[in-house]
Each structure stands twice: as C-alpha cells, then as structure tokens.
XYZ file of C-alpha atoms in Angstrom:
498
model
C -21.632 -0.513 -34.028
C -21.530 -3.326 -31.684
C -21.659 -2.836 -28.278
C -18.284 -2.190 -26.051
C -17.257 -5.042 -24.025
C -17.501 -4.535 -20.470
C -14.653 -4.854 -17.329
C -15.113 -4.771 -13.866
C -11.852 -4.279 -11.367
C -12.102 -5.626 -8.170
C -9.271 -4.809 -5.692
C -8.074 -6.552 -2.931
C -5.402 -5.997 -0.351
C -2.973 -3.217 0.062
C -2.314 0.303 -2.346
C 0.404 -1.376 -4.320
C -2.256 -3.736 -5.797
C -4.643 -0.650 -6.018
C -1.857 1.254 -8.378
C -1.727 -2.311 -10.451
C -5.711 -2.185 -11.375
C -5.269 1.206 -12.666
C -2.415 -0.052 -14.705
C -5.064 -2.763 -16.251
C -7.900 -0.599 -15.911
C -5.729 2.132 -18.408
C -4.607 -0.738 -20.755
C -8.206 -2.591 -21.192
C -9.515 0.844 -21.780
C -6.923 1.865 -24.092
C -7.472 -1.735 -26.135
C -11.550 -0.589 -26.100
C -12.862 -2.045 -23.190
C -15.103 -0.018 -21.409
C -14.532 0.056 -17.054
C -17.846 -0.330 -15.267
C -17.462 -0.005 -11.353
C -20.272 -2.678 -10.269
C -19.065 -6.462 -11.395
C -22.740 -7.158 -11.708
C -22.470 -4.355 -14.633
C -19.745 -6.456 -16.490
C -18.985 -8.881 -18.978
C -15.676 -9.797 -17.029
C -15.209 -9.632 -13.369
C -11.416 -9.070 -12.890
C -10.521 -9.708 -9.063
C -7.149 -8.723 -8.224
C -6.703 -11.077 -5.074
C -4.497 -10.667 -2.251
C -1.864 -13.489 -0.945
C -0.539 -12.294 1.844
C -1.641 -14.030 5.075
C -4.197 -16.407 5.120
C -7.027 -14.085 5.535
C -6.339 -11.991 2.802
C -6.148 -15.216 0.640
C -9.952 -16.079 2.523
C -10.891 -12.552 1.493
C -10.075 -12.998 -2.602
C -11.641 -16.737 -2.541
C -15.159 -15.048 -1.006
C -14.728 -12.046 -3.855
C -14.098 -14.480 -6.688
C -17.159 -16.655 -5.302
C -19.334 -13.770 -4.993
C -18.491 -12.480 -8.707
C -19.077 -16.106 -10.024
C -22.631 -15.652 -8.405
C -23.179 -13.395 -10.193
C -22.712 -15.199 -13.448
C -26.594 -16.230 -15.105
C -28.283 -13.630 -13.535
C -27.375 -10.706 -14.990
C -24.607 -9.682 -17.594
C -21.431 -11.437 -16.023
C -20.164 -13.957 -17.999
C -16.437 -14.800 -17.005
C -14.451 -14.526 -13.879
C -11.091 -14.146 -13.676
C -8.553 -14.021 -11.036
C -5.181 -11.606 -11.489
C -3.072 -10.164 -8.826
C -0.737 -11.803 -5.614
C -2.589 -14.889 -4.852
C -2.994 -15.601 -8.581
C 0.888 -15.010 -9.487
C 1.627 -17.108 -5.921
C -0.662 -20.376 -6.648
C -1.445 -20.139 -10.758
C -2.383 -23.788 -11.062
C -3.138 -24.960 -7.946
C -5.587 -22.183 -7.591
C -6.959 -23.244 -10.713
C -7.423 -26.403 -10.140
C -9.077 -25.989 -6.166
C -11.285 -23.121 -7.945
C -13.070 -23.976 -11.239
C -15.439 -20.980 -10.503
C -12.500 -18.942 -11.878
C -12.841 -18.921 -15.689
C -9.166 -17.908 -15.409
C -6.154 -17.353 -13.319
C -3.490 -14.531 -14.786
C -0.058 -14.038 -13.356
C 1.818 -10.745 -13.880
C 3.145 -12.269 -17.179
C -0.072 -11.730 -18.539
C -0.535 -7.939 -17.669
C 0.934 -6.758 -21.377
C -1.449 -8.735 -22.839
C -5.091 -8.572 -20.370
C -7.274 -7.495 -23.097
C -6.384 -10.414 -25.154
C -6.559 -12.457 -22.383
C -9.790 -11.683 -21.186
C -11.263 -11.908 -24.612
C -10.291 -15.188 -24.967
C -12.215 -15.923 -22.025
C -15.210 -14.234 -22.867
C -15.367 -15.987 -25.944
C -15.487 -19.176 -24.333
C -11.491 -19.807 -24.699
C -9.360 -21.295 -22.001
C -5.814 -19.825 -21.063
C -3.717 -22.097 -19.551
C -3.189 -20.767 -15.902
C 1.071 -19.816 -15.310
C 3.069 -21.850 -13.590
C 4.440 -20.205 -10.416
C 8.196 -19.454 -10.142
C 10.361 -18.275 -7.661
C 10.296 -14.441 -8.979
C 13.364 -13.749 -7.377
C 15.852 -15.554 -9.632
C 14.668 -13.416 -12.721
C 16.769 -10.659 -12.020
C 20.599 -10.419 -11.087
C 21.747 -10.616 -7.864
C 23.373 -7.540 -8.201
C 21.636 -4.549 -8.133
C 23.828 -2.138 -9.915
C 22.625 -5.082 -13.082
C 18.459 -4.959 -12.533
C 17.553 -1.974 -14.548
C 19.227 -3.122 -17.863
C 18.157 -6.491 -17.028
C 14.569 -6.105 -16.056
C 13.331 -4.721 -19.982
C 11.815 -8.421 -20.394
C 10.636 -8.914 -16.988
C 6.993 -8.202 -15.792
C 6.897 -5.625 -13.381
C 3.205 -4.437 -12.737
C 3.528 -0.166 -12.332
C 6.581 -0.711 -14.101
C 5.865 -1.686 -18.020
C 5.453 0.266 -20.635
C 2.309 0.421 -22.624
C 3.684 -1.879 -25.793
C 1.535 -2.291 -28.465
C -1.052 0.226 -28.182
C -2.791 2.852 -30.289
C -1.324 6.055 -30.761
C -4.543 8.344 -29.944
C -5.403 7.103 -26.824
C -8.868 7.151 -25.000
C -9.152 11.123 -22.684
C -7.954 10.658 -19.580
C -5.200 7.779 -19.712
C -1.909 8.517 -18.176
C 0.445 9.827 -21.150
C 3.708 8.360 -21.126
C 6.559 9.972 -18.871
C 9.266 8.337 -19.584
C 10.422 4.861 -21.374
C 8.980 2.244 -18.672
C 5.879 4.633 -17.601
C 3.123 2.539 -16.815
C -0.343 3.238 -18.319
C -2.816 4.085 -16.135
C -6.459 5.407 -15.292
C -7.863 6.407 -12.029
C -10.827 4.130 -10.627
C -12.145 6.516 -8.397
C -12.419 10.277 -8.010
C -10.288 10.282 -4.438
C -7.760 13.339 -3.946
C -5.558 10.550 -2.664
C -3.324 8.396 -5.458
C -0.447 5.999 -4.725
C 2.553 6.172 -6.646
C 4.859 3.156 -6.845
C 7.992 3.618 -6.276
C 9.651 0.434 -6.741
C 8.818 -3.518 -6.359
C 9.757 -6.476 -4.694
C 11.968 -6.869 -1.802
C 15.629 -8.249 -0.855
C 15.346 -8.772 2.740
C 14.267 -12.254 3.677
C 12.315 -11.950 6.775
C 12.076 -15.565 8.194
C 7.816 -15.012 7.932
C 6.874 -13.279 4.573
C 6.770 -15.019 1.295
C 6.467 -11.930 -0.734
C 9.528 -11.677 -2.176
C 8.557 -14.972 -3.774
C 6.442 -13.471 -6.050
C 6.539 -10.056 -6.086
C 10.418 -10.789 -6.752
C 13.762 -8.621 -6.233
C 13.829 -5.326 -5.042
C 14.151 -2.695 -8.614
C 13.415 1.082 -8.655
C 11.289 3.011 -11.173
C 13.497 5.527 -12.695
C 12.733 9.123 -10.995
C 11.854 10.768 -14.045
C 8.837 8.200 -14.323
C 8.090 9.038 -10.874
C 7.479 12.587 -11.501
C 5.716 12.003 -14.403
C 2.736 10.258 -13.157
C 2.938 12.050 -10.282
C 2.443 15.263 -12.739
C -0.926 13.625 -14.238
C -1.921 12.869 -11.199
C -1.968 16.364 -10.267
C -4.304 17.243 -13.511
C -6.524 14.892 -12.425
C -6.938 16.495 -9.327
C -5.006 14.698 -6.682
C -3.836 16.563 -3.588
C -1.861 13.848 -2.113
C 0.373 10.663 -3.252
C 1.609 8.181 -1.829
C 4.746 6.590 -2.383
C 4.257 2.877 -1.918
C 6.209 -0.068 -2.800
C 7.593 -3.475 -0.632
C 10.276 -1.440 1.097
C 10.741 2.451 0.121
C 13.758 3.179 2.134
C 15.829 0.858 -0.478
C 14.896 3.212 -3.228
C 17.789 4.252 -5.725
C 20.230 1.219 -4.506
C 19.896 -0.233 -8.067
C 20.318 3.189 -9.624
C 23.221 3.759 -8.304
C 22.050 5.820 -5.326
C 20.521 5.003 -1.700
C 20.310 8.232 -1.292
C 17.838 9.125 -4.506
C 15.151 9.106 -2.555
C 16.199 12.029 -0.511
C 16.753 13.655 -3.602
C 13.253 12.964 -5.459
C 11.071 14.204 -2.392
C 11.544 17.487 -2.849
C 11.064 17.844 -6.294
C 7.620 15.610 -5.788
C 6.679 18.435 -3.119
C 7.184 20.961 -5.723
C 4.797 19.343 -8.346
C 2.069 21.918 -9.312
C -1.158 21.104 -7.763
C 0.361 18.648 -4.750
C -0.433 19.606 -1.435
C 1.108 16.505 0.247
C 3.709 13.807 -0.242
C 3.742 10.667 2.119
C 6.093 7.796 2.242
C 4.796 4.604 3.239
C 7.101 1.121 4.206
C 10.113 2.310 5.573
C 12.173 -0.230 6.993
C 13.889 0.815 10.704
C 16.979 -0.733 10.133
C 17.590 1.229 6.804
C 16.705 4.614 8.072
C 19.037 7.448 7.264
C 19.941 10.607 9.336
C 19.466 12.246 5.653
C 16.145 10.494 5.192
C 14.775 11.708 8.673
C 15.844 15.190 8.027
C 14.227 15.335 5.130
C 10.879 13.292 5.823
C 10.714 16.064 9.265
C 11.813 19.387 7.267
C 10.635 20.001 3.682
C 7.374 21.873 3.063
C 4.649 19.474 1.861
C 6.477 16.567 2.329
C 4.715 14.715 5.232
C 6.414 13.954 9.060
C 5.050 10.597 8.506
C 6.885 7.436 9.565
C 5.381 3.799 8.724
C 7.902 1.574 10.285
C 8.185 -2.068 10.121
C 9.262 -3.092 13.252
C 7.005 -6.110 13.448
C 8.527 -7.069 17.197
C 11.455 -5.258 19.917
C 12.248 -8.236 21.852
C 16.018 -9.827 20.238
C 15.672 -13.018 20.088
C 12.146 -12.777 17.922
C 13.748 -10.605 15.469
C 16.888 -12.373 15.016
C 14.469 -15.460 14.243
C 12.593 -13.355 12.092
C 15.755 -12.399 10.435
C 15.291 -8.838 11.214
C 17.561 -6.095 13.750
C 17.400 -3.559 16.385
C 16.024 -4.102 19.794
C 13.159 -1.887 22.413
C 15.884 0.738 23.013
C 16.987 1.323 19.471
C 13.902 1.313 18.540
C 12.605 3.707 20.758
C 16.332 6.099 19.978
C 15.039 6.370 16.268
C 11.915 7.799 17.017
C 13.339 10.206 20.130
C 15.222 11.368 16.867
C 12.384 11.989 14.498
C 10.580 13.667 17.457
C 13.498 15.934 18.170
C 12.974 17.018 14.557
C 9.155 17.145 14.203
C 7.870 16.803 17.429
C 4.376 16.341 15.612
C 5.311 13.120 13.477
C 3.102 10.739 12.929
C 4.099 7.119 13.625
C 2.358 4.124 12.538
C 3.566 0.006 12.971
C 2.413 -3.660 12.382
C 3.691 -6.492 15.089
C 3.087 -10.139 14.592
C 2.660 -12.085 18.211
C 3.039 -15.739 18.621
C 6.038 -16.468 16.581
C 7.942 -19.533 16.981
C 9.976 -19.235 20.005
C 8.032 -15.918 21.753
C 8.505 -16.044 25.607
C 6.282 -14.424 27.891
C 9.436 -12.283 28.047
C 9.597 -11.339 25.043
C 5.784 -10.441 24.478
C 7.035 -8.299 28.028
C 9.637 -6.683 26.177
C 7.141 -5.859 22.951
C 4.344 -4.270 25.397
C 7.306 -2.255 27.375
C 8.209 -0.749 23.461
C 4.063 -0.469 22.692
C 4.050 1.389 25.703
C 7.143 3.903 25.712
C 6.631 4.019 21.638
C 3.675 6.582 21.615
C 2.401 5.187 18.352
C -0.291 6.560 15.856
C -1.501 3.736 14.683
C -0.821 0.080 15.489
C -1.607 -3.135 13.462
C -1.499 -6.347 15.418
C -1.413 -9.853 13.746
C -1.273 -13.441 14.967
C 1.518 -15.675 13.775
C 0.806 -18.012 10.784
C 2.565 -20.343 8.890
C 2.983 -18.924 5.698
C 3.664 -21.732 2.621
C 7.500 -21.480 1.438
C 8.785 -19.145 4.435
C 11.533 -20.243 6.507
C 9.644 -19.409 9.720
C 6.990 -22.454 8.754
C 10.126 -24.507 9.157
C 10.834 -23.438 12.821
C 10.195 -25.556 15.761
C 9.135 -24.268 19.243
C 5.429 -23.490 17.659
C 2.663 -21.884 20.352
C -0.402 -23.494 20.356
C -3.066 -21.918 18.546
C -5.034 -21.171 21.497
C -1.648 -19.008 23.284
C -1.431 -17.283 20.074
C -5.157 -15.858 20.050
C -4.703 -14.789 23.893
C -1.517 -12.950 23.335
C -3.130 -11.422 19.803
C -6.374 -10.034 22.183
C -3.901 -9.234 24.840
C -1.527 -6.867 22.977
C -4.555 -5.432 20.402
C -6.358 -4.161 23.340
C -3.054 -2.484 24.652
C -2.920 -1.406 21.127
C -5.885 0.010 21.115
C -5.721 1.578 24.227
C -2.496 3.208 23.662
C -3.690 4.578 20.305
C -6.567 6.559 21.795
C -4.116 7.849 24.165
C -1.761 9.185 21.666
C -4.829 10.514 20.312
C -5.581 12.620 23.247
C -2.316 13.817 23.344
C -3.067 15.657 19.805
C -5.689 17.532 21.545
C -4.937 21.431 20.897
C -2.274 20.876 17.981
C -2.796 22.524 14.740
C -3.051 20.010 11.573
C -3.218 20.315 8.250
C -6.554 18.314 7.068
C -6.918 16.966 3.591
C -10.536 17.227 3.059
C -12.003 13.602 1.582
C -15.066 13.659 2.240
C -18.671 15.297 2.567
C -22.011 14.013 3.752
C -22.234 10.420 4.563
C -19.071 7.929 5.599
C -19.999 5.005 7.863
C -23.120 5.985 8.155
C -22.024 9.140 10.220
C -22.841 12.164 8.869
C -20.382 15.366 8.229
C -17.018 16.153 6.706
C -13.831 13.879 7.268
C -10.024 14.339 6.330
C -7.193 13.289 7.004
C -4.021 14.880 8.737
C -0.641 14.543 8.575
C 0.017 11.252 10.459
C -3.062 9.519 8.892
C -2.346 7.571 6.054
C -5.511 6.413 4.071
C -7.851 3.661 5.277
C -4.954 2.298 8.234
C -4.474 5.501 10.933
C -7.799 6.749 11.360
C -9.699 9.971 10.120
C -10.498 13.753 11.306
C -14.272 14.382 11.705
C -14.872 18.850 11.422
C -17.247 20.078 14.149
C -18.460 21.934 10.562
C -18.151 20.874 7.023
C -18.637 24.650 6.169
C -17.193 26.120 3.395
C -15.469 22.672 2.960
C -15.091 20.986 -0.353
C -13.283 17.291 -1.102
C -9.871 18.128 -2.243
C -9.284 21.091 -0.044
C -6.124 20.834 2.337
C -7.356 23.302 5.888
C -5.783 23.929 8.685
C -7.824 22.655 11.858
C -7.081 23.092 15.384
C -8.220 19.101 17.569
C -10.599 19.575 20.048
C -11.324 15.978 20.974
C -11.110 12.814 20.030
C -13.166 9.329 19.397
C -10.735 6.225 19.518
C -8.210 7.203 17.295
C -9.758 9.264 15.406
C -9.746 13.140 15.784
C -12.724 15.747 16.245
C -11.038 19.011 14.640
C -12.743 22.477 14.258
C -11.641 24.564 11.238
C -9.725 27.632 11.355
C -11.255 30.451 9.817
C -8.218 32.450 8.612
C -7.239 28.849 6.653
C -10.958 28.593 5.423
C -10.462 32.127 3.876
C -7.000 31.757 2.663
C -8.119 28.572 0.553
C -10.817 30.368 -0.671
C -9.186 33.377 -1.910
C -6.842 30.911 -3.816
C -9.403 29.193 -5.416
C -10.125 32.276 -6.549
C-alpha cells in the first residue's frame, strides 16, 4: 500500500479563518490525505494567511517563508498559500512570492485535494484572479440564499463529490450546505460560523472585498455542527462571522438570531454560547435581553465601536457618538450588571483632532471595558479611507497609538479589579504548563479565547480541561483574574460526571 500523502494546516489570523482550515482539514482527509500538525511532518504546507492590516499580511509572508525553509531538509515538498491574503492578491502574490508553490482562492476550496496534488506532483495551478467578491451575489438580500448555490462560501459548502463512508470523526452532514469539517485540536472551545461577508462599507476595511456580501447559514446547519461539536467534546462555541448582529436579514428575519440562541444553549453537552462581532449600531433591545437573560448563553458583548468622537466615525462611515455609546452599555449593565465588554479602536485616522482622540479617551474612560484592542491607522489598498486627505504623520500616529494603549491598558486592569469578589463561571482549558507559568487556567464569562485574558485557580484540584466551575476572584494580574474554586461547584461537577 503506498504511503498516505501528508497535509499540514497552518492558521493565521482571526477564528473565522480557524473554522475554514477545519473545513479543508475535513475535506483533504475525507479525499485520503492524512493531517499532520508539524509542517516539517508534511508533504504540503497549507498556510491559510491573513489580509487584514498590514501586519497580519507581514505575519503570513514570514509563515509561508518559514514553511518554504523547510523544503530540502526534511519531508516538505510544496508550499501553498490559501486563505484572505491569497483570495485578496492571487497573482500579484504569486508573482512577489515564488517561494509559494501555489496561491488558492476560495474558488478552489471544493476542489483542495486535487489542487494540492497537482502541486505535489510537480504541476502548476494557475493562481485566481482577484475579483471584487461583492458583486457575486444580489444586492438584495431577500435573493442571496437561492443565489449563492454556485458561489464559494468557505463554512458554507457542501461536501460535493465525496465518498459515502467517510473517515471517523468528520462532521456528518446537517443539513444541505453543511460544511465538512474536522477539529485540529482537542480545545473545549469551537467556533461556529454563522454567516460571511459584510454589507457595511466602513471607509477603512477592505474585507468586504473579498470575503464578499453579507449571507447567513441556514439555522438548521447551525445546530447541526454545533450538535457534533458537542460529541466531540466541546463545552463552548462561538458564533463568529464579519458582523453577527445582521444574522437572518437574508432569511427573512433580523430577528433569527434571537431565536437560534436559545435552542444552541439547549444543545446536549454545551455549557456556553458566546457571540462575537456585534455591531453597536445594529443592536436590538430583543438582542440585549436575550444575550443578558438566557441560561448558558453568555453576557458577552464584542462591540465594534472602533472610535466615539463624530466626526471620525462619520468619515469612517460608521454612527453613534461617546454618549450613545456609553447609553447602550448603561443598558446591558442594567440587565447583567456582570457583562463582559470587549472593543477595538483605530487612532490616527485621517482627519483625528486632538479633540477627538479627547473625546475617544473620555468614552475609554467612562466605558469600563474588558478588554480593549488598540490599532494605528493604515492605509489599507482599495478602501475609501486611503483616498482621504488630512493624513497624520506617521510619527503623530505612533504617539497617539502608545498614548491611548497605555490608557487601555491601564483601564483594563482596573476593570479587572473591580471583578474582585464576583462569582464566575470558569471554563476549565487548561492544566500544567501555559506560558511557561505553571497551574490551571480558564476562562470566564467575559473572556473570549486568546483576546480578553484568562483565569489562573489558586488550585488546579480536582480540575480537569473541559470542566465549567464556579470560582469566586480573589485578585488579579493585568487583566487577567486569580480565582479560587468553590468547593460546593467542585462537588456538584463531580457528582455529574458521575
């Protein structure tokens, strides 16, 4: 029997391209390939690159360059590049990287094992043309679903073409666009797309490019893979996609999504449901009410507000101001006084006064965020913001990025404090060794994975990974929480592991 032919997935960027390698990972696998975790390990090293802001793109040139090292020296023979930055630049990328033996775009998805066996066997695939990803689905809506059958929509496709008996362990099909899928790690964390692409048209983000129109996956899919995901022993999902709180407009529904949380929360084997990208200006009184009040479902708000001061958002083509800003969350708080709020804010766009960065650090200030993401302005290729005039010098930008990051960061670890002597609810994730700290870590409530920081137990006794505990905070470091384990919820999970 000859031997199996080898894959290595390496993943880049954010947990909407994480959900896309296990879509590849389950159909190489399902075609015979066999996933290897180390790219050194591999006949193909499959990077699946990141295009959002220029350091991302920096990030996914280094990983391809680092796999192509690897090429002569051990059992690596091909390279190739899939994912945002791929889709974005095809050619060009191509052509200003020859290290890459090729460059995929999501057209190519259906078809990766025969693509990457052309490669291996010394083959060339032309690299895609880019294309404005928008324009291949209506306008409308209401028209996408019925429209987007012959469209690639990686976590959307169904597995065409593939055997009937399938490999142990591959995601069965839910439904008739459930993606194929298997899990790259052993994590009791799994995102779940929801939908893809975008319709807004912020002035400074070229996603929508080529990640393309905003279309839902049907909620029967949803459920689904959220199902499997729950025999494979995930506690948590996470519902990710470019902007969640559009869900169900193209079904017919805006307010599906209000609908579909609680039957996630009532999957067998889920201990938590989060809900990641939610866009302020969309936010529904229905929404909050249910994000603060079902059981299971997490009081976890990641909003893109991305600046407060007026004038910056209406050039970023975006709404609300400090005050309405701060109203929304004085109305989640009135509902879960414990909710956990998270944000990203880009400084030094075109235009930004002193005043305005003001007006941003009064909102940092009066926001009592979670977690905060700061990021220096760029011109991104294609956006309309690259266009602008009234650019700050490079030099302005950096100061006002250090400035505001360490009130970010100071602000953080206060909100942190204020946690000390609340009750959370701790998804154990880990035991022994993380950062080279030893002990057990979790995460609670208004910690999303690898962005909002992490619980570390005064004692990892009677802990094991998967187990959701409740923990009462007894200090902090930076924004992270020290938590001691309550003994009645040690007992409790115990007994029902029983």
């Amino acid at each position: 029997m000859p031997e199996r032919r080898t894959v290595a997935l390496v993943t880049l960027g954010c947990a909407r391209n994480e959900v896309d390698s296990e879509e590849l990972a389950g159909r190489l696998e399902a075609d015979g390939w066999q996933l290897v975790e180390d790219a050194e390990d591999a006949d193909v090293a499959v990077v699946n690159t990141c295009g959002f802001v220029e350091a991302a793109k920096k990030d996914s040139v280094d990983a391809l360059l680092e796999a192509n090292d690897l090429k002569g020296h051990g059992r690596t023979q091909a390279v190739v590049a899939v994912g945002c930055m791929a889709e974005r630049y095809g050619k060009e990328l191509a052509e200003a990287l020859p290290e890459a033996d090729g460059v995929l775009g999501f057209d190519d998805y259906t078809n990766i094992s025969d693509r990457l066996q052309t490669i291996l066997n010394g083959g060339i695939h032309a690299a895609h043309t880019p294309r404005d990803r928008r324009k291949l689905l209506p306008i409308s809506p209401a028209e996408r679903q019925s429209a987007g059958a012959g469209v690639a929509l990686p976590g959307h496709g169904a597995p065409e073409g593939l055997p009937e008996d399938l490999p142990e362990g591959l995601a069965p099909e839910s439904g008739p666009r459930a993606p194929l899928r298997r899990r790259l790690d052993g994590s009791p964390v799994a995102s779940v797309k929801l939908a893809s692409g975008c319709d807004r048209r912020c002035s400074f983000c070229a996603i929508p490019s080529f990640r393309g129109s905003f279309i839902s996956r049907r909620p029967s899919d949803v459920l689904g893979e959220t199902r499997w995901l729950a025999e494979q022993g995930v506690k948590e999902v996470m519902l990710v996609s470019e902007n969640n709180t559009s869900y169900g407009k193209d079904l017919g529904d805006i307010r599906l999504l209000e609908t579909l949380l609680p039957e996630l929360a009532e999957v067998d084997g889920i201990e938590r449901v989060r809900v990641s990208y939610l866009q302020p200006a969309e936010m529904r009184p229905g929404l909050i009410d249910v994000l603060t009040s079902t059981p299971k479902i997490a009081p976890y708000f990641d909003l893109s507000f991305q600046h407060s001061a007026p004038d910056v958002l209406r050039a970023m083509r975006r709404f609300g101001d400090t005050d309405r800003f701060l109203e929304l969350l004085d109305t989640i708080r009135a509902k879960a006084p414990q909710a956990g709020v998270r944000s990203n804010f880009i400084v030094g766009f075109p235009g930004e006064t002193e005043a305005d960065l003001a007006e941003l650090e009064r909102f940092l200030t009066g926001a009592r965020l979670d977690a905060i993401g700061v990021f220096g302005y760029s011109d991104e290729e294609g956006t309309e913001a690259a266009t602008y005039g009234h650019k700050l010098d490079e030099d302005v930008v950096a100061a006002r990025l250090a400035r505001v990051s360490r009130l970010a960061e100071e602000l953080v670890a206060q909100r942190a404090e204020e946690r000390v002597g609340e009750t959370v609810h701790v998804l154990v994730e880990s035991i022994g060794s993380i950062d080279d700290d030893e002990g057990a870590f979790g995460r609670a409530e208004h910690q999303a994975p690898e962005t909002d920081g992490q619980v570390l137990f005064t004692s990892g006794e009677g802990l094991t990974v998967g187990r959701m505990v409740e923990a009462k905070v007894v200090g902090t470091e930076g924004v992270d929480l020290v938590a001691e384990p309550l003994p009645g919820s040690l007992a409790c999970t115990e007994e029902a592991g029983r």
